Coordinates of C-alpha atoms in Angstrom, one line a residue:
M25 CA -5.4 -14.8 22.6
I26 CA -2.4 -12.4 22.7
A27 CA -0.2 -15.1 21.0
A28 CA -2.8 -15.7 18.4
I29 CA -3.3 -12.1 17.4
S30 CA 0.5 -11.7 17.4
N31 CA 0.7 -14.4 14.9
L32 CA -2.0 -12.8 12.7
S33 CA 0.0 -9.5 12.8
T34 CA 3.2 -11.4 12.0
A35 CA 1.7 -13.1 8.9
Y36 CA 0.1 -9.9 7.6
N37 CA 3.3 -7.9 8.0
L38 CA 5.6 -10.5 6.5
V39 CA 3.6 -11.0 3.2
N40 CA 1.8 -7.6 2.6
C41 CA 4.8 -6.5 0.6
N42 CA 3.9 -9.1 -2.1
L43 CA 1.0 -6.8 -3.0
T44 CA 2.4 -3.3 -2.1
N45 CA 5.6 -4.0 -4.1
E46 CA 3.5 -4.5 -7.2
V47 CA 1.6 -1.2 -6.6
M48 CA 4.8 0.7 -5.8
E49 CA 6.5 -0.7 -8.9
N50 CA 3.7 0.7 -11.0
E51 CA 4.0 4.1 -9.3
F52 CA 7.8 4.5 -9.0
C53 CA 9.2 2.2 -11.7
G54 CA 6.5 2.2 -14.4
G55 CA 5.9 -1.5 -14.1
D56 CA 8.0 -4.6 -13.5
H57 CA 11.3 -2.9 -13.8
C58 CA 12.7 -2.8 -10.2
N59 CA 13.4 -6.5 -9.7
A60 CA 16.5 -6.0 -7.6
S61 CA 14.9 -3.4 -5.4
V62 CA 11.8 -5.6 -4.8
T63 CA 14.0 -8.6 -3.9
A64 CA 16.0 -6.5 -1.5
T65 CA 12.8 -5.1 0.2
S66 CA 11.4 -8.6 0.7
T67 CA 14.7 -10.0 1.9
S68 CA 15.4 -7.2 4.4
C69 CA 12.3 -8.0 6.4
L70 CA 13.3 -11.7 6.5
A71 CA 16.9 -10.7 7.6
G72 CA 15.3 -8.6 10.4
A73 CA 13.2 -11.6 11.3
I74 CA 16.3 -13.8 11.7
F75 CA 17.9 -11.3 14.0
G76 CA 14.6 -11.0 16.0
Q77 CA 14.2 -14.7 16.4
L78 CA 17.7 -15.3 17.6
T79 CA 17.6 -12.2 19.9
F80 CA 14.1 -12.5 21.4
G81 CA 14.3 -16.3 21.7
Y82 CA 17.0 -15.8 24.2
V83 CA 15.3 -12.7 25.8
G84 CA 12.2 -14.9 26.3
D85 CA 14.2 -17.4 28.3
W86 CA 16.0 -14.7 30.3
L87 CA 13.5 -11.9 30.8
G88 CA 10.3 -13.9 30.6
R89 CA 7.8 -14.7 27.8
G90 CA 5.4 -11.9 28.5
P91 CA 7.8 -8.9 28.6
A92 CA 9.7 -10.2 25.6
L93 CA 6.4 -10.6 23.6
H94 CA 5.6 -7.0 24.5
L95 CA 8.9 -5.7 23.2
T96 CA 8.4 -7.5 19.9
M97 CA 5.0 -5.9 19.5
V98 CA 6.6 -2.4 20.0
M99 CA 9.1 -3.2 17.2
S100 CA 6.4 -4.4 14.9
I101 CA 4.2 -1.3 15.4
T102 CA 7.2 1.0 14.8
G103 CA 8.3 -0.8 11.6
A104 CA 4.8 -0.9 10.1
L105 CA 4.1 2.8 10.8
V106 CA 7.5 4.0 9.5
S107 CA 7.1 1.8 6.3
A108 CA 3.8 3.6 5.6
F109 CA 5.6 6.9 5.4
A110 CA 8.3 5.7 3.0
V111 CA 9.6 8.3 0.5
P112 CA 12.3 8.3 -2.2
L113 CA 15.7 9.0 -0.5
D114 CA 17.0 10.5 -3.8
P115 CA 14.5 12.9 -5.5
K116 CA 16.1 12.2 -8.8
N117 CA 15.6 8.4 -8.4
P118 CA 12.0 7.5 -7.5
A119 CA 13.0 3.9 -7.1
S120 CA 15.1 4.8 -4.1
V121 CA 11.9 4.6 -2.0
F122 CA 12.7 0.9 -1.8
I123 CA 15.9 1.7 0.0
F124 CA 13.8 3.5 2.6
L125 CA 11.6 0.4 2.8
C126 CA 14.6 -1.9 3.2
I127 CA 15.5 -0.1 6.4
S128 CA 12.0 0.2 7.9
R129 CA 11.0 -3.4 7.1
F130 CA 14.2 -4.6 8.7
I131 CA 13.0 -3.0 11.9
L132 CA 9.6 -4.6 11.3
G133 CA 11.2 -7.9 10.7
V134 CA 13.0 -7.8 14.1
G135 CA 9.6 -7.5 15.8
V136 CA 7.6 -10.1 13.8
G137 CA 10.5 -12.5 13.9
G138 CA 10.6 -12.4 17.7
V139 CA 6.9 -13.4 17.8
Y140 CA 7.7 -16.9 16.4
P141 CA 9.5 -18.5 19.3
L142 CA 7.6 -16.6 22.0
A143 CA 4.1 -17.3 20.7
A144 CA 4.8 -21.0 20.2
T145 CA 6.4 -21.3 23.6
V146 CA 3.6 -19.4 25.4
A147 CA 0.9 -21.5 23.7
A148 CA 2.7 -24.8 24.4
E149 CA 3.5 -24.1 28.0
G150 CA -0.1 -23.1 28.6
S151 CA -1.5 -26.4 27.3
D152 CA -1.8 -29.9 28.7
S153 CA -0.1 -32.9 27.0
S154 CA -3.4 -34.3 25.6
S155 CA -4.3 -31.2 23.6
R156 CA -1.0 -29.3 23.3
G157 CA -0.7 -29.9 19.5
Q158 CA -4.2 -28.7 18.9
S159 CA -3.8 -25.6 21.0
V160 CA -0.5 -24.5 19.4
A161 CA -1.9 -25.3 15.9
M162 CA -4.9 -23.1 16.6
V163 CA -2.7 -20.2 17.6
F164 CA -0.7 -20.7 14.5
S165 CA -3.8 -20.9 12.3
M166 CA -4.2 -17.1 12.8
Q167 CA -1.3 -16.7 10.3
G168 CA -3.7 -18.0 7.6
V169 CA -6.2 -15.3 8.6
G170 CA -3.4 -12.7 8.4
Q171 CA -2.4 -13.9 4.9
L172 CA -6.0 -13.7 3.7
M173 CA -6.3 -10.2 5.1
V174 CA -3.5 -8.9 2.8
P175 CA -5.5 -9.1 -0.5
L176 CA -8.8 -8.2 1.3
V177 CA -7.3 -5.0 2.9
G178 CA -5.6 -4.4 -0.4
M179 CA -8.8 -4.5 -2.4
A180 CA -10.6 -2.2 0.0
C181 CA -7.8 0.4 -0.2
L182 CA -7.2 0.1 -4.0
Y183 CA -10.8 0.3 -4.9
A184 CA -11.3 3.3 -2.6
F185 CA -8.2 5.3 -3.5
G186 CA -6.8 3.7 -6.6
D187 CA -3.2 3.2 -7.6
E188 CA -0.8 4.7 -10.2
M189 CA -2.9 3.3 -13.1
D190 CA -5.9 5.4 -11.9
R191 CA -4.3 8.8 -12.1
A192 CA -6.1 9.5 -15.4
E193 CA -9.4 9.0 -13.6
D194 CA -8.5 11.7 -11.1
R195 CA -8.5 9.5 -8.0
P196 CA -7.6 11.6 -5.0
I197 CA -4.3 10.3 -3.7
P198 CA -3.2 7.1 -5.6
G199 CA -0.1 6.6 -3.3
L200 CA -2.3 6.5 -0.3
S201 CA -3.4 2.9 -1.0
W202 CA 0.0 1.1 -0.4
R203 CA 0.6 3.4 2.6
L204 CA -2.6 2.2 4.2
I205 CA -1.9 -1.4 3.4
L206 CA 1.5 -1.2 5.1
G207 CA 0.3 1.0 8.0
F208 CA -2.6 -1.4 8.7
G209 CA 0.0 -3.9 10.0
A210 CA 0.4 -1.8 13.1
L211 CA -3.3 -2.0 14.1
P212 CA -3.3 -5.5 15.7
G213 CA -0.4 -4.5 17.9
L214 CA -1.9 -1.1 18.9
L215 CA -5.2 -2.9 19.8
L216 CA -3.3 -5.4 22.0
M217 CA -1.0 -3.1 23.8
P218 CA -3.5 -2.1 26.6
F219 CA -4.4 -5.7 27.3
Q220 CA -1.1 -7.5 27.2
E221 CA -0.4 -9.5 30.3
R222 CA 3.0 -10.3 31.6
A223 CA 3.7 -14.1 31.7
Q224 CA 4.9 -15.4 35.0
D225 CA 8.6 -14.8 35.2
Q226 CA 11.1 -17.5 36.0
P227 CA 12.8 -17.3 39.4
R228 CA 15.8 -15.0 39.4
E229 CA 18.2 -17.8 40.4
E230 CA 17.0 -19.8 37.3
R231 CA 17.7 -16.8 35.1
A232 CA 21.2 -16.4 36.6
Q233 CA 22.3 -19.8 35.1
Q234 CA 20.6 -19.2 31.8
P235 CA 22.7 -20.9 29.1
S236 CA 23.5 -18.8 26.0
L237 CA 22.5 -19.9 22.5
L238 CA 26.1 -21.1 21.8
E239 CA 26.1 -23.1 25.0
A240 CA 22.8 -24.7 24.1
L241 CA 24.0 -25.5 20.5
R242 CA 27.1 -27.2 21.9
N243 CA 25.0 -29.6 24.0
R244 CA 25.0 -32.9 22.0
A245 CA 21.8 -34.0 23.6
Y246 CA 20.0 -31.4 21.5
W247 CA 21.7 -32.0 18.1
R248 CA 19.3 -34.5 16.6
S249 CA 16.2 -32.4 17.5
I250 CA 18.0 -29.3 16.2
V251 CA 18.6 -30.9 12.9
G252 CA 15.1 -32.2 12.7
C253 CA 13.4 -28.9 13.7
A254 CA 15.8 -26.4 12.1
G255 CA 16.5 -28.4 9.0
G256 CA 12.9 -29.2 8.2
W257 CA 11.9 -25.5 8.8
F258 CA 14.8 -24.3 6.6
L259 CA 13.8 -26.5 3.6
F260 CA 10.1 -25.8 4.0
D261 CA 10.5 -22.0 4.1
I262 CA 12.5 -22.0 0.9
T263 CA 9.3 -23.1 -0.9
F264 CA 6.7 -21.4 1.3
Y265 CA 8.0 -17.9 1.6
G266 CA 9.5 -18.1 -1.9
N267 CA 6.0 -18.7 -3.2
S268 CA 4.2 -16.4 -0.7
L269 CA 6.5 -13.4 -1.3
F270 CA 6.8 -13.9 -5.0
S271 CA 3.4 -15.3 -5.8
P272 CA 2.7 -12.2 -7.9
S273 CA 5.8 -13.0 -10.0
V274 CA 4.7 -16.6 -10.3
L275 CA 1.1 -15.6 -11.2
H276 CA 2.6 -12.9 -13.5
S277 CA 4.4 -15.6 -15.4
V278 CA 1.5 -18.1 -15.3
F279 CA -1.0 -15.7 -16.8
H280 CA 1.5 -14.4 -19.3
A281 CA 1.3 -10.7 -18.2
G282 CA 3.7 -8.3 -20.0
T283 CA 6.5 -6.3 -18.5
G284 CA 4.5 -3.1 -18.1
E285 CA 2.3 -2.1 -15.2
T286 CA 0.8 -5.0 -13.3
P287 CA -3.1 -4.7 -13.0
V288 CA -3.7 -5.3 -9.3
I289 CA -7.5 -4.7 -9.5
G290 CA -8.4 -5.5 -13.1
D291 CA -11.8 -6.5 -14.5
S292 CA -11.1 -10.2 -14.8
I293 CA -9.3 -12.8 -12.6
K294 CA -6.5 -12.9 -15.1
N295 CA -5.9 -9.2 -14.7
N296 CA -6.7 -8.9 -11.0
L297 CA -3.8 -9.7 -8.7
C298 CA -5.9 -9.1 -5.5
W299 CA -8.4 -11.8 -6.5
Q300 CA -5.7 -14.2 -7.5
L301 CA -4.0 -13.8 -4.0
T302 CA -7.4 -14.1 -2.3
I303 CA -8.2 -17.4 -4.0
L304 CA -4.7 -18.8 -3.1
A305 CA -5.2 -17.7 0.5
L306 CA -8.7 -19.3 0.6
L307 CA -7.5 -22.5 -0.8
G308 CA -4.7 -22.7 1.8
L309 CA -6.7 -21.5 4.8
P310 CA -8.6 -24.8 5.4
G311 CA -5.3 -26.6 5.7
Y312 CA -4.6 -24.8 9.0
Y313 CA -7.9 -26.1 10.5
V314 CA -7.5 -29.7 9.2
A315 CA -4.1 -29.6 10.9
V316 CA -5.7 -28.4 14.1
C317 CA -8.2 -31.3 14.0
Y318 CA -5.6 -34.0 13.4
M319 CA -2.5 -32.7 15.1
D320 CA -3.1 -34.8 18.3
K321 CA -4.5 -37.8 16.4
L322 CA -2.0 -38.4 13.6
G323 CA 0.9 -36.7 15.3
R324 CA 3.4 -34.1 14.2
K325 CA 5.8 -36.4 12.4
V326 CA 3.1 -38.1 10.2
I327 CA 1.5 -34.8 9.3
Q328 CA 4.9 -33.2 8.4
I329 CA 5.8 -36.2 6.2
Q330 CA 2.5 -36.4 4.3
G331 CA 2.6 -32.6 3.8
F332 CA 6.1 -32.7 2.3
A333 CA 5.0 -35.7 0.2
M334 CA 2.0 -34.0 -1.3
M335 CA 3.9 -30.8 -1.9
A336 CA 6.6 -32.8 -3.8
L337 CA 3.9 -34.4 -6.0
L338 CA 2.1 -31.1 -6.7
Y339 CA 5.3 -29.1 -7.4
L340 CA 6.5 -31.9 -9.7
G341 CA 3.2 -32.0 -11.5
L342 CA 3.4 -28.2 -12.0
A343 CA 6.9 -28.5 -13.3
L344 CA 6.1 -31.2 -15.8
F345 CA 2.7 -30.1 -17.0
L346 CA 2.8 -26.4 -16.6
D347 CA 2.5 -25.7 -20.4
K348 CA -0.6 -27.8 -20.7
M349 CA -2.2 -26.4 -17.6
E350 CA -1.7 -22.9 -18.7
E351 CA -4.5 -23.5 -21.2
L352 CA -6.8 -23.9 -18.2
P353 CA -6.0 -21.0 -15.8
A354 CA -8.7 -22.0 -13.3
L355 CA -7.2 -25.5 -13.0
L356 CA -3.7 -24.1 -12.8
L357 CA -4.6 -21.7 -10.0
F358 CA -6.4 -24.5 -8.1
V359 CA -3.4 -26.9 -8.3
Y360 CA -1.1 -24.1 -7.3
G361 CA -3.4 -23.3 -4.4
L362 CA -3.3 -27.0 -3.2
T363 CA 0.4 -26.5 -2.6
Y364 CA -0.6 -24.0 0.1
F365 CA -3.3 -26.3 1.5
F366 CA -0.8 -29.1 2.1
S367 CA 1.8 -26.7 3.3
N368 CA -0.6 -25.6 6.0
F369 CA -1.8 -29.2 6.7
G370 CA 1.8 -30.2 6.9
P371 CA 5.2 -28.6 7.7
N372 CA 3.9 -25.1 8.0
S373 CA 2.0 -26.0 11.2
T374 CA 4.3 -28.8 12.5
T375 CA 7.5 -26.8 12.2
F376 CA 5.9 -24.1 14.5
I377 CA 5.0 -26.7 17.1
L378 CA 8.0 -29.1 17.2
P379 CA 10.7 -26.8 18.7
S380 CA 8.4 -25.7 21.5
E381 CA 8.1 -29.2 22.8
S382 CA 11.5 -30.7 21.8
F383 CA 13.7 -28.8 24.2
P384 CA 13.7 -28.2 28.0
R385 CA 12.4 -25.0 29.5
E386 CA 15.7 -23.2 30.2
V387 CA 16.6 -23.3 26.5
R388 CA 13.1 -23.7 25.0
S389 CA 12.6 -20.2 23.7
T390 CA 16.2 -19.8 22.8
L391 CA 16.4 -22.9 20.6
N392 CA 12.9 -22.3 19.3
G393 CA 14.2 -18.9 18.1
F394 CA 17.2 -20.7 16.5
C395 CA 15.0 -23.1 14.6
A396 CA 12.7 -20.3 13.5
A397 CA 15.7 -18.3 12.3
S398 CA 16.9 -21.3 10.3
G399 CA 13.5 -21.3 8.7
K400 CA 13.8 -17.6 7.8
M401 CA 17.3 -18.4 6.4
G402 CA 15.4 -20.7 4.0
A403 CA 12.9 -17.9 3.4
V404 CA 15.8 -15.6 2.5
V405 CA 17.1 -18.2 0.0
G406 CA 13.7 -18.5 -1.5
S407 CA 13.0 -14.8 -1.7
A408 CA 16.4 -14.0 -3.1
L409 CA 16.4 -16.7 -5.8
F410 CA 12.8 -17.1 -6.9
K411 CA 12.4 -14.0 -9.1
P412 CA 15.9 -14.3 -10.7
L413 CA 15.4 -18.0 -11.3
I414 CA 12.0 -17.4 -12.9
L415 CA 13.5 -14.8 -15.2
A416 CA 16.5 -17.0 -16.1
F417 CA 15.1 -20.5 -16.3
G418 CA 11.3 -20.1 -16.2
T419 CA 8.6 -21.0 -13.7
S420 CA 8.8 -24.8 -14.3
F421 CA 12.3 -24.9 -13.1
V422 CA 11.4 -23.1 -9.9
F423 CA 8.6 -25.6 -9.2
L424 CA 11.1 -28.4 -9.7
C425 CA 13.4 -26.9 -7.1
C426 CA 10.5 -26.7 -4.7
A427 CA 9.8 -30.4 -5.3
V428 CA 13.4 -31.3 -4.5
C429 CA 13.3 -29.3 -1.2
A430 CA 10.1 -31.2 -0.2
V431 CA 11.8 -34.6 -0.8
L432 CA 14.7 -33.5 1.3
G433 CA 12.2 -32.5 4.0
I434 CA 10.8 -36.0 4.0
I435 CA 14.2 -37.5 4.6
I436 CA 15.1 -35.1 7.5
T437 CA 11.7 -35.6 9.1
T438 CA 11.9 -39.4 8.9
F439 CA 15.3 -39.6 10.7
C440 CA 15.5 -36.6 13.0
V441 CA 12.0 -35.6 14.2
E442 CA 10.6 -37.0 17.4
D443 CA 6.8 -37.0 17.8
R444 CA 5.9 -36.1 21.4
R445 CA 2.1 -36.1 21.1
G446 CA 0.4 -37.1 24.3
Q447 CA 3.7 -36.8 26.1
Q448 CA 5.2 -34.1 28.4
M449 CA 7.4 -31.5 26.7
M450 CA 11.0 -32.2 26.8
G451 CA 12.3 -31.1 30.2
E452 CA 12.8 -34.1 32.4
G453 CA 16.4 -33.9 33.8
T454 CA 16.7 -30.2 32.9
A455 CA 19.3 -29.8 35.6
E456 CA 21.5 -32.4 34.0
C457 CA 21.0 -30.9 30.6
L458 CA 22.0 -27.5 31.9
A459 CA 25.0 -28.9 33.7
S460 CA 26.0 -30.7 30.5
A461 CA 25.8 -27.5 28.5
R462 CA 27.9 -25.7 31.1
H463 CA 30.4 -28.5 31.3
D464 CA 31.0 -28.6 27.5
V465 CA 31.8 -24.9 27.6
D466 CA 34.1 -25.2 30.6
L467 CA 36.0 -28.0 28.9
G468 CA 36.4 -25.9 25.8
V469 CA 37.7 -23.0 27.9
E470 CA 40.1 -25.2 29.8
S471 CA 41.4 -26.8 26.6
T472 CA 42.0 -23.3 25.1
Q473 CA 43.9 -22.2 28.2
A474 CA 46.0 -25.4 28.3
S475 CA 47.0 -24.9 24.6
Q476 CA 48.2 -21.4 25.5

């Protein structure tokens, strides 16, 4: 349960900025005029997530899963609460509020990033071989709930307190809306803190010989699995987080909104960003539960390949027929939503599971963190490039790039992913694996000394 709620908190905190950035642009920039600042704000959280995944992945193997998960929750709560009190750092430049957010959301990212390897490892190690995929997929499905909560919480706050566009109607505190949306991200962690249980620690002597990340990466026995897990996650997150974080920009372009203030709670679906995001989340949410049902029947590899294949077809269709589909906004929104469905009933679920069962215990959390960090590197690429590419080449070109990433994902999955459904997690012969990692390092040190 703790791992599941942690995933819900992670998803909410990672993507709530796709709504608050639009509200804050209206308030501090007069509309869609802070593109560089918005990109930096979204990317800073992902950069923090990469640092957190690499750091807390190792901490989880060294200190124990439970204590490490507790530390990530503290970081998440701190980052969310500090973000809610963001103010312009330069009184003469209102847009400098985004600099404040870059700092606070980096701290938040460290916390939410650390949840990825720890939650997956805890869920996998607490399940038996016959239902491990289903159990870990169920934990991960809470991310879909977290993503759905963003527009729902957003609508509740915006209808209650308004935004910058409601100043003329004498709403009490328009700026309160985005602060509450960001601050709400601390609530799951605050509720969990009294009930967190410490996972059983590894024996001290096992920790004493804990290999570092570099030692684990130098072990050739892990290379194929690293390429399959980390490479597939990298390619997938380019498309997934690029679309998730910048879905407002994509929808802004699709519905031909102007460059002025973005209507986040307008009177029609075309002018109501919250409802658009809610529909996308609802279309994608069933994909998580279809993945739960079939994870131990079809297997991780088959689900990941079919997910990438359907994503490639849908993105290619959007790229080729976007102009025609723009005449039918409901159809366009549905097809775009299907990309989220097959992401979730596909690589979004499988990339979370695969690293937790592809590596032995002494490096499981560490390499899980590395694979998750590789995914977030892809997310950084997507978040940094999506908005500039849309402005420079149009939305169709971005969809074509997503299709190419999906095709590359099929290739990597086919040749580098091992499906361990119904089998024990990788871990037999862990002593030999550990000795091999140490031996590689010792050889490198001896070689260096000899050369000197």
